[in-house]
Coordinates of C-alpha atoms and ligand atoms in Angstrom, one line a residue:
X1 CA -19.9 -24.0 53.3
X2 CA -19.7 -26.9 55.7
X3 CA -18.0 -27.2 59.0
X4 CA -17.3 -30.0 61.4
X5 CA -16.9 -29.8 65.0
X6 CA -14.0 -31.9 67.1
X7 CA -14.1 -32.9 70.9
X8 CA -10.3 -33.6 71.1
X9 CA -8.1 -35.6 73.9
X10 CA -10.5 -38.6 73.2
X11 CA -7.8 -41.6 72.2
X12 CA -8.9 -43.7 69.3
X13 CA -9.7 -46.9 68.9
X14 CA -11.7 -48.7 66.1
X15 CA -10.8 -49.8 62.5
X16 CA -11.6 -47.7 59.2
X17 CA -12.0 -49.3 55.1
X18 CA -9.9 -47.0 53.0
X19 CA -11.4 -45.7 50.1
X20 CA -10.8 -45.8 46.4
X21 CA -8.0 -44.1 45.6
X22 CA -8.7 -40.3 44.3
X23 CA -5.2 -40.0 42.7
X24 CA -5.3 -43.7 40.8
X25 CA -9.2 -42.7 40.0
X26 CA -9.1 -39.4 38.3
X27 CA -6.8 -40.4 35.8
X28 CA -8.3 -43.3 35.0
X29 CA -11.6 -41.9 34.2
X30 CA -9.8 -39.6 32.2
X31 CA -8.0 -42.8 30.4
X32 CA -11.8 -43.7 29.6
X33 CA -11.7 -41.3 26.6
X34 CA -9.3 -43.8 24.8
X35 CA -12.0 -46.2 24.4
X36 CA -14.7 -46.3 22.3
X37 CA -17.4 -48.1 24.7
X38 CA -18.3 -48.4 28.6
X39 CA -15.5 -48.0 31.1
X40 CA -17.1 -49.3 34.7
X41 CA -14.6 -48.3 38.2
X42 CA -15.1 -49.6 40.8
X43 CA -14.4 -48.4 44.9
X44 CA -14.8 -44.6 42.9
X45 CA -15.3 -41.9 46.0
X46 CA -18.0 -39.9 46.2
X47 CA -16.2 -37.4 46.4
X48 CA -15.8 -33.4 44.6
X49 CA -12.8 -34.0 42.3
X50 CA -14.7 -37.0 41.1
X51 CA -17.9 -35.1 40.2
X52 CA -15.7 -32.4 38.9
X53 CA -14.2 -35.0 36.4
X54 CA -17.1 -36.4 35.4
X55 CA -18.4 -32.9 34.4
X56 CA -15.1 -32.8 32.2
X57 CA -15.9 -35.7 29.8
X58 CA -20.0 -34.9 30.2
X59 CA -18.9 -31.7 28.7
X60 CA -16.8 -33.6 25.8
X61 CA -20.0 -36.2 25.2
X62 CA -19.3 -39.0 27.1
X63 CA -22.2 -40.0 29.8
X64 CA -21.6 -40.7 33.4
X65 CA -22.8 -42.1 36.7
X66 CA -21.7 -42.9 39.8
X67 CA -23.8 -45.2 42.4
X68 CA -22.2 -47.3 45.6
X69 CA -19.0 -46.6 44.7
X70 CA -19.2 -47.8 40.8
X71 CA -18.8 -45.3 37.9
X72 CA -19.8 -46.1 34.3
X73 CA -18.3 -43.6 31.6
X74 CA -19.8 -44.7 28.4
X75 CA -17.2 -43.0 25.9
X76 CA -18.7 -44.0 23.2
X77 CA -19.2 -40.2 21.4
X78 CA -16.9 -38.2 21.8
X79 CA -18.2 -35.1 20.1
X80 CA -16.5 -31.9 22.1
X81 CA -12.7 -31.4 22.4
X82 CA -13.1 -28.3 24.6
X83 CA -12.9 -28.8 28.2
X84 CA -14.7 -25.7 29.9
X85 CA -12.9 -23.2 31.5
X86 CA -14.9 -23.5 34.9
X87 CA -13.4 -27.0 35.3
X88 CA -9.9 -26.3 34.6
X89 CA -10.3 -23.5 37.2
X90 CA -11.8 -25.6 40.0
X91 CA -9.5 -28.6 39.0
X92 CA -6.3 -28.4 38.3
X93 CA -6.1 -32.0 37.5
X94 CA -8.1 -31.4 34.1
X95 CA -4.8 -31.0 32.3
X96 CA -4.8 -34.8 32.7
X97 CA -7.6 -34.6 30.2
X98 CA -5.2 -33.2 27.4
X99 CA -3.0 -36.9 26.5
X100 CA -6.0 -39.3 26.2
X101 CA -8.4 -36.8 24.2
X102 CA -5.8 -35.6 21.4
X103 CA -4.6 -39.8 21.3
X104 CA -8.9 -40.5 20.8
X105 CA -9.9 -37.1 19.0
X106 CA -6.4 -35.4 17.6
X107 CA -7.7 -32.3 19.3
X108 CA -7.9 -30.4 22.3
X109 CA -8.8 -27.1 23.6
X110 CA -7.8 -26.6 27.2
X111 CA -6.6 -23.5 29.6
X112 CA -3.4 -23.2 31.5
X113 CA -5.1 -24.8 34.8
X114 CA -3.2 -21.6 36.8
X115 CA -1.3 -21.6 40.6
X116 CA -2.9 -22.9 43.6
X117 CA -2.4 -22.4 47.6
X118 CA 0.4 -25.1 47.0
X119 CA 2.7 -22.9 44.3
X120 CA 2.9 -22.0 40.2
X121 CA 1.7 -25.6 39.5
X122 CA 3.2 -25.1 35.6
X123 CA 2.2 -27.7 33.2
X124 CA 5.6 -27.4 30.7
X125 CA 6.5 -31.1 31.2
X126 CA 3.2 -32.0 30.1
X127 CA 2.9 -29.9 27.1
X128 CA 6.8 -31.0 26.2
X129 CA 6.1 -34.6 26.2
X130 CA 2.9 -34.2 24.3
X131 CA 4.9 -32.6 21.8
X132 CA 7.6 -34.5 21.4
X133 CA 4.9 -37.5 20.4
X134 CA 4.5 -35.1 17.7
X135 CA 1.4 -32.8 18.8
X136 CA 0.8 -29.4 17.7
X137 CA 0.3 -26.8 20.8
X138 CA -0.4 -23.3 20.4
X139 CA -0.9 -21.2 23.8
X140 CA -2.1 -17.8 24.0
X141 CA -3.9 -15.9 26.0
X142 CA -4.3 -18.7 28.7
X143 CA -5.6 -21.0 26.0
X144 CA -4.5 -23.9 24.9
X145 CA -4.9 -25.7 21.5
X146 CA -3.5 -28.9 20.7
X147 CA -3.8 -30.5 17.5
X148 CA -2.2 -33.7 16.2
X149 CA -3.0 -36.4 13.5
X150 CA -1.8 -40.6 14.7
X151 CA 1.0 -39.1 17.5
X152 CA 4.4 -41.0 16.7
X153 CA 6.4 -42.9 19.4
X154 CA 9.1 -41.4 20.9
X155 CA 11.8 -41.3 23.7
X156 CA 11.1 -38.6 26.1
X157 CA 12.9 -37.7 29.5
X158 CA 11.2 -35.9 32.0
X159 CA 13.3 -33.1 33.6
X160 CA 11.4 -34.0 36.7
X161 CA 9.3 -37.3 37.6
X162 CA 6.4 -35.6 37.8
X163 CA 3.0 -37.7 38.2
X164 CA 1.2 -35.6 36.0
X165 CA 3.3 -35.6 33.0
X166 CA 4.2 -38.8 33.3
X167 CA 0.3 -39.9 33.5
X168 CA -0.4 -37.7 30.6
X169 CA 2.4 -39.0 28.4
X170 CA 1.4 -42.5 29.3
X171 CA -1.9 -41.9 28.2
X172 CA -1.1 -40.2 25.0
X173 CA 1.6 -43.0 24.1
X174 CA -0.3 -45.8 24.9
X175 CA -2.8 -44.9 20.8
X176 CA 0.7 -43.9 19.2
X177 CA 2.6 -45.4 16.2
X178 CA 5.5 -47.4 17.3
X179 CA 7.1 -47.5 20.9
X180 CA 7.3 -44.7 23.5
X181 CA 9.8 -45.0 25.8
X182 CA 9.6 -42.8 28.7
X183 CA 12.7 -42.1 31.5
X184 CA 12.8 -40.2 34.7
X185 CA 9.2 -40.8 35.2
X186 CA 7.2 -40.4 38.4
X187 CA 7.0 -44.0 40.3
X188 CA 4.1 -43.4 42.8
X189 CA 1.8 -46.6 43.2
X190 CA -1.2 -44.8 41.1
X191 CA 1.1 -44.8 38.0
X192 CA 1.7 -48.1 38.5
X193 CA -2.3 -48.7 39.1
X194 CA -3.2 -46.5 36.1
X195 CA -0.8 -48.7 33.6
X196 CA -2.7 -52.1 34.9
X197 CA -5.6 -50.1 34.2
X198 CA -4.7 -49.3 30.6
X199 CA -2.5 -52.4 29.8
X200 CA -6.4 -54.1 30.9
X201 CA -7.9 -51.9 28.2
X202 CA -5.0 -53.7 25.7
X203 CA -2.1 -51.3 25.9
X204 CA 0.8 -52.8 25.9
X205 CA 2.8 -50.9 29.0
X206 CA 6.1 -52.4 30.3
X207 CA 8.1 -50.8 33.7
X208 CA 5.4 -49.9 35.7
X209 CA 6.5 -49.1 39.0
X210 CA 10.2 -48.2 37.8
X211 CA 11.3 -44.9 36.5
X212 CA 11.4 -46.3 32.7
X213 CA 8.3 -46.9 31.1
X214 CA 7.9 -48.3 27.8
X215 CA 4.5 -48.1 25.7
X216 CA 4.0 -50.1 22.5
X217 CA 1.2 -48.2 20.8
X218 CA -2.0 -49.7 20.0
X219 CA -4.3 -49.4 17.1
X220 CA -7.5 -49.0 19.4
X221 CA -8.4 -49.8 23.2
X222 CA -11.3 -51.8 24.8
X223 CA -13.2 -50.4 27.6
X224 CA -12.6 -52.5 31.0
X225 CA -14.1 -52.7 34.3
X226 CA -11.5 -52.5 36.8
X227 CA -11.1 -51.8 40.7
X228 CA -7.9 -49.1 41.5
X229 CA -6.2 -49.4 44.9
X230 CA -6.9 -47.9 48.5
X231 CA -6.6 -44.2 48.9
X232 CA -2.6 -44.3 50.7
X233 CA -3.2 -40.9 51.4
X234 CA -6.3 -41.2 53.2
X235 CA -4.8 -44.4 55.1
X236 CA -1.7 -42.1 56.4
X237 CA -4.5 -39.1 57.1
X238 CA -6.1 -41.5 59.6
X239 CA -2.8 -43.2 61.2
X240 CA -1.3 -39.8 61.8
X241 CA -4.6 -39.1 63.9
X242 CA -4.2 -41.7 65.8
X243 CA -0.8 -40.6 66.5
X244 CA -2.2 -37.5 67.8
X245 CA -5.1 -38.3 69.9
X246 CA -3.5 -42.0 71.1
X247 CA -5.2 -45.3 70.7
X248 CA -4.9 -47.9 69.0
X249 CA -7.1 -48.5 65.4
X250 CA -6.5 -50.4 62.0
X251 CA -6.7 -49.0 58.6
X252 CA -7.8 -51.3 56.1
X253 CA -7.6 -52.3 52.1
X254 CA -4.7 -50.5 52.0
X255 CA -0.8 -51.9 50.9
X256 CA 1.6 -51.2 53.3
X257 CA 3.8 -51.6 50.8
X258 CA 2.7 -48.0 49.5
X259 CA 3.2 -46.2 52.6
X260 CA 6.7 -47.7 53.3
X261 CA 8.2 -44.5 54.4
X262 CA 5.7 -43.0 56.0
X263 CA 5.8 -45.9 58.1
X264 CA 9.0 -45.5 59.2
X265 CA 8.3 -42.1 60.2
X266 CA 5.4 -43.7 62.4
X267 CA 7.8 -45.8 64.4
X268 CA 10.5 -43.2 64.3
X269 CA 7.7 -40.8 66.7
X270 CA 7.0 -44.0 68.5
X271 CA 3.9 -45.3 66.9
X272 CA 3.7 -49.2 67.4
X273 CA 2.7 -50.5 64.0
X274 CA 1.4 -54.3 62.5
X275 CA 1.1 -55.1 59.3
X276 CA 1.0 -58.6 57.6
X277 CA 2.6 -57.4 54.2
X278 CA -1.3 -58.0 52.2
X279 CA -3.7 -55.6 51.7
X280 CA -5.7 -56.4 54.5
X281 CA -4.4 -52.9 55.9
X282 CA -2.2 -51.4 59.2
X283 CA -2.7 -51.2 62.7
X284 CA -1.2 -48.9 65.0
X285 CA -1.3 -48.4 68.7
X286 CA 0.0 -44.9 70.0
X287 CA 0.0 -45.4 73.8
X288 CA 1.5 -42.1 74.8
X289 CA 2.7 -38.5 72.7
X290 CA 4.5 -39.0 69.4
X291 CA 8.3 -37.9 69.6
X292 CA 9.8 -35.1 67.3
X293 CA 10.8 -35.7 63.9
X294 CA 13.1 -34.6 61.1
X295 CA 11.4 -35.3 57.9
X296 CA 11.7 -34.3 54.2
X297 CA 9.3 -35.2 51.5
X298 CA 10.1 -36.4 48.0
X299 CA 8.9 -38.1 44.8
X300 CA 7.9 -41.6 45.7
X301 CA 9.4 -43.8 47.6
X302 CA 10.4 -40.5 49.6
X303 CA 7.8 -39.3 52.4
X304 CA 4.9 -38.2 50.1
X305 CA 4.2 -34.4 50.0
X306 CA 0.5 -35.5 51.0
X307 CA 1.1 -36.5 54.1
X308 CA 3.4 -33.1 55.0
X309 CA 0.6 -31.3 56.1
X310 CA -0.9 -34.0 58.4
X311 CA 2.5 -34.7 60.3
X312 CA 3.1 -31.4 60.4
X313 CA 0.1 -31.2 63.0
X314 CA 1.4 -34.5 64.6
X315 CA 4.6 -32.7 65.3
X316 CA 2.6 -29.7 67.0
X317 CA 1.5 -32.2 69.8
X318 CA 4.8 -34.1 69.5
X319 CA 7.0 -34.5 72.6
X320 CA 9.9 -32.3 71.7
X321 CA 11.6 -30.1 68.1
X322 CA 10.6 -31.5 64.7
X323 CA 11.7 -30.2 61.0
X324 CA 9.9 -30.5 58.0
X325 CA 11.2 -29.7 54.6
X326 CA 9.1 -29.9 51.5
X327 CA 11.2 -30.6 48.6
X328 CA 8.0 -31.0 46.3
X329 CA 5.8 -27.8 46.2
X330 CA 7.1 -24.6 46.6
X331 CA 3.8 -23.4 49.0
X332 CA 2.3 -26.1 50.7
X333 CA 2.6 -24.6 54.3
X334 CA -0.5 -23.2 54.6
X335 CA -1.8 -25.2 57.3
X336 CA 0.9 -23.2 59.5
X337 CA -0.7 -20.2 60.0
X338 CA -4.6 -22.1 60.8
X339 CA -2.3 -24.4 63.0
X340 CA -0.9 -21.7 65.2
X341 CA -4.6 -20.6 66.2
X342 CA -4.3 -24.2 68.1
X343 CA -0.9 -22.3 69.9
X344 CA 1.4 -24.4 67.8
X345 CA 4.9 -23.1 67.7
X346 CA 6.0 -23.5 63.9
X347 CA 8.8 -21.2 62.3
X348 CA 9.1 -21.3 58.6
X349 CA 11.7 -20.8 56.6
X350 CA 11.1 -21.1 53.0
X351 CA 10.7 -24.9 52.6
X352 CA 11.1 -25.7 56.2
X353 CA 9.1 -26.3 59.4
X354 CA 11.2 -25.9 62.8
X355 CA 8.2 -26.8 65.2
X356 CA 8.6 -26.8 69.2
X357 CA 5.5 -29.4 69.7
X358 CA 3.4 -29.1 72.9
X359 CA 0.1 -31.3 74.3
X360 CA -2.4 -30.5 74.9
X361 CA -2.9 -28.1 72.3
X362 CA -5.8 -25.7 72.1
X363 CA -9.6 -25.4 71.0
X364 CA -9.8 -23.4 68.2
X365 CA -12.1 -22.3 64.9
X366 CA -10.0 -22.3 62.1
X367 CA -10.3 -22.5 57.9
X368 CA -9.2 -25.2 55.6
X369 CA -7.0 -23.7 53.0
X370 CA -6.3 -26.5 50.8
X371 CA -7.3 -30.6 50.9
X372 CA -4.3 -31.7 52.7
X373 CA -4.6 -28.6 54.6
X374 CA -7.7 -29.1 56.1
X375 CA -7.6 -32.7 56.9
X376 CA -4.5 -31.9 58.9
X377 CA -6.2 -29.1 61.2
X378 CA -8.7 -32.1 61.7
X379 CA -5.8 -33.8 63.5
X380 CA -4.9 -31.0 65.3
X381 CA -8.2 -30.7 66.6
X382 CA -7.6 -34.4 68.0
X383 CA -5.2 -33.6 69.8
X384 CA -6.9 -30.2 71.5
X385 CA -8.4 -29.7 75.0
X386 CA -11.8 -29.0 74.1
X387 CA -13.7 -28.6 70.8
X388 CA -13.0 -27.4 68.0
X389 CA -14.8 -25.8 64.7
X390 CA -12.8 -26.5 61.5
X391 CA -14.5 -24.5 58.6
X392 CA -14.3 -24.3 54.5
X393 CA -14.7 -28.3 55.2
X394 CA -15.9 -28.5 50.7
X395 CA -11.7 -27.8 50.0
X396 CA -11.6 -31.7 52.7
X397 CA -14.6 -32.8 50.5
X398 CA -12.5 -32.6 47.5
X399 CA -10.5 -35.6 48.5
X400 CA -12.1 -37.7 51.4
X401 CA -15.4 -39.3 50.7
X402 CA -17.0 -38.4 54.2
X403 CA -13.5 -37.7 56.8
X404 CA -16.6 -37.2 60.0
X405 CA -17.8 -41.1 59.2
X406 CA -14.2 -41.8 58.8
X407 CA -12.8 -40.0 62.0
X408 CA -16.2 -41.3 63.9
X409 CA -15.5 -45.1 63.1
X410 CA -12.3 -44.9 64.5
X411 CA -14.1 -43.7 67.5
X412 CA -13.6 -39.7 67.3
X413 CA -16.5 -37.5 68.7
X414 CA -16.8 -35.6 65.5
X415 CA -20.1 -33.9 63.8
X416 CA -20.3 -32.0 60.4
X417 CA -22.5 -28.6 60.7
X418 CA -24.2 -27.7 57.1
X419 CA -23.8 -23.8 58.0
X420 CA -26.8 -22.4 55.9
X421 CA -26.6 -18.6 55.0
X422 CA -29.4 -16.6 53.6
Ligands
EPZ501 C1 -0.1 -35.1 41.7 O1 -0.1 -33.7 41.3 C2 -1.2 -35.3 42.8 N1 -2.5 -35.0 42.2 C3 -0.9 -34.4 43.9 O2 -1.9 -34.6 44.9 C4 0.5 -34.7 44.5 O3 0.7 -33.8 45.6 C5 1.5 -34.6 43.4 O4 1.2 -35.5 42.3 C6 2.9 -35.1 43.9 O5 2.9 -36.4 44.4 C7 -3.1 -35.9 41.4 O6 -2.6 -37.0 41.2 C8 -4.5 -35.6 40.9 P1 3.6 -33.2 40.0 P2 0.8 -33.2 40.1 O7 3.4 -33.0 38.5 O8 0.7 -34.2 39.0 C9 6.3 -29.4 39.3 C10 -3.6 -34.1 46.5 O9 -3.5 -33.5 47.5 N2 5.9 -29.5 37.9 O10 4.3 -34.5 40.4 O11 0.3 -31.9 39.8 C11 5.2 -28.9 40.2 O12 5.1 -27.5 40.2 C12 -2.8 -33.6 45.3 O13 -4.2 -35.2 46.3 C13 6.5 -28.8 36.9 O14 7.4 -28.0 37.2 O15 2.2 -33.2 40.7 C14 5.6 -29.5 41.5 O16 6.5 -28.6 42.1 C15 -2.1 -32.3 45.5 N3 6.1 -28.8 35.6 C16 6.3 -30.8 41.2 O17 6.6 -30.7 39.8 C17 5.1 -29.7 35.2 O18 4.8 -29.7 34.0 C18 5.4 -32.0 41.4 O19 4.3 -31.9 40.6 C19 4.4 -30.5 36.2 C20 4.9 -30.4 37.5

């Protein structure tokens, strides 16, 4: 298990390249499945959802590697339709696997993916829209078997926009007979990167970035090389700790465009922010303690539920009362209770944060419990008098390529500490 250690009170000042965006890539190298051939990403992060994925389609035939930031999937064989069980368990994401490998294969053997520290995490939209494009889907026993022969375009309305479903009905639709037309779907800018992705492989995708997508369906799909947007997530992880510790840094690669809201929120706590509309990135100067905030999140362009976590620390160092609702996962306060070991004062009432923010807060050792989690007691820490230990660091690996060189560019004293046991 790895740590990391934080000096806090230290104001920031430096400027950070974003990486590769870990929600526009995993489904994309999934997508690689509808291609006979070599997909080739590039800006991929090294990170453990990545390798996870790529153990996925190694386990289905495909080969895979990963150096400075390009991965080449060669899909060429597909000879497996069962993903193994250990993957679906360590990443719930795998269910993305199920659209593109019935659309190349008409199979699929997969298991319910289960809950997480965020909530249930139920996959019915996904398995609805996959049958409604006319796939079989037995479950049983926390198996699932999908079988289907050419799946049939359809019109399908999500009951919520999730990203998942809509990502794996987009994926399924784009190999079907005839036209899928798809409403209420999720709108977040990886959708939107994932259909430029596929419509480069020859799909034929209209809509993207709307809640209506329509998918002509095509008789086969070429393998592409193609370079997915800046991680928006990771880019608000790093301007929200700048809003804790002060300074002044810039975040680059990343559209602004994409973090609209978030934004707002920035300037709302008194962040001073720049941004010149391209993706040549943000800057943000903090020149004293952020101001309290009223916040809910929501599917995109509402305040993404990835950043709740992080601004939930901001608002433990904020100047003042802050509430945060999460209108997106019934669980994801689990930073709360490793936040209070810094002496924040956060009440919760099922999906809401009342926090009374104070600075400095204090050293402490805590445990990440989730991703989002983690990388938020890392901006607590930031904002702490004195140094702090921040443990189960592999749950931050997940999603940020290497959050110490990140954090240290921007000018944080930060050190990771490979704990050896045994
Ligand atoms: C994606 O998860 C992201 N993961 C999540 O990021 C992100 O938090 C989430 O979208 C929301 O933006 C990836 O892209 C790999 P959803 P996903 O389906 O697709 C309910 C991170 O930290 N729901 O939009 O699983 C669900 O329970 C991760 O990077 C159903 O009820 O999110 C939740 O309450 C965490 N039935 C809500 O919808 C379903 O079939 C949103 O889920 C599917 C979802």
């Amino acid at each position: 298990m790895s740590a990391i250690q934080i000096q806090g009170l230290r104001p920031l000042c430096g400027s950070v390249t974003v990486q590769g965006s870990k929600n526009a890539v995993l489904p994309m190298m999934a997508a690689s499945l509808l291609a006979k051939g070599t997909t080739v990403l590039c800006r991929v992060p090294a990170i453990a959802d990545v390798y996870a994925m790529f153990g996925i389609l190694e386990s289905l035939g495909c080969r895979c590697s990963l150096s400075d930031g390009t991965a080449v999937i060669d899909a060429s064989r597909v000879e497996e339709v069962q993903i193994p069980e250990k993957f679906v368990k360590a990443m719930r994401s795998s269910v993305m696997v199920l659209g593109p490998l019935i659309a190349r294969t008409g199979e699929a053997v997969t298991y319910y993916p289960g809950g997480c520290v965020l909530g249930k995490r139920p996959i019915d939209l996904h398995l609805s829209a996959l049958r409604s494009l006319g796939a079989e889907i037995r479950e049983a026993g926390g198996m699932i078997v999908a079988s289907a022969g050419r799946l049939r375009g359809t019109r399908i309305r999500f009951g919520f926009p999730s990203v998942g479903a809509t990502e794996n009905a987009v994926m399924a639709a784009v190999l079907a007979q005839g036209t899928t037309v798809l409403e209420n779907c999720a709108r977040e800018p990886e959708i939107t990167d994932l259909c430029g992705f596929l419509n480069a492989m020859g799909a034929r995708i209209s809509g993207a970035g709307s809640n209506t997508l329509t998918v002509e369906g095509a008789s086969e799909l070429k393998p592409c090389r193609y370079t997915p947007g800046a991680d928006r997530i990771c880019a608000g992880t790093y301007l929200a700790a700048a809003m804790a510790a002060t300074g002044e840094i810039a975040v680059k690669g990343v559209e602004p465009g994409q973090l609209a809201e978030p934004l707002n929120v920035m300037r709302r706590m008194g962040a001073e922010i720049e941004t010149d509309g391209k993706a040549s990135g943000i800057r943000l100067r903090m020149r004293k303690r952020p101001r309290g905030i009223v916040l809910k999140t929501g599917p995109y362009p509402a305040f993404p539920t990835d950043l709740q976590s992080v601004f939930l620390a901001v608002a433990c160092t904020a100047d003042g009362e802050s509430r945060l609702t999460e209108e997106i996962f019934e669980a994801r306060f689990a930073a709360a209770r490793m936040l209070r070991r810094f002496g924040a004062q956060i009440r919760l009432d099922d999906r809401t944060a009342a926090v009374t923010g104070r600075s400095p807060l204090t050293p402490a050792i805590v445990c990440a419990p989730d991703l989002r989690g983690g990388a938020a007691l890392a901006v607590a820490a930031l904002a702490a008098d004195g140094i702090s230990l921040i443990e189960g660091c592999e749950h931050i690996e997940r999603g940020y390529e290497d959050i110490c060189r990140d954090l240290g560019e921007l000018g944080a004293e930060v050190w990771t500490i490979k704990q050896k046991f045994g």
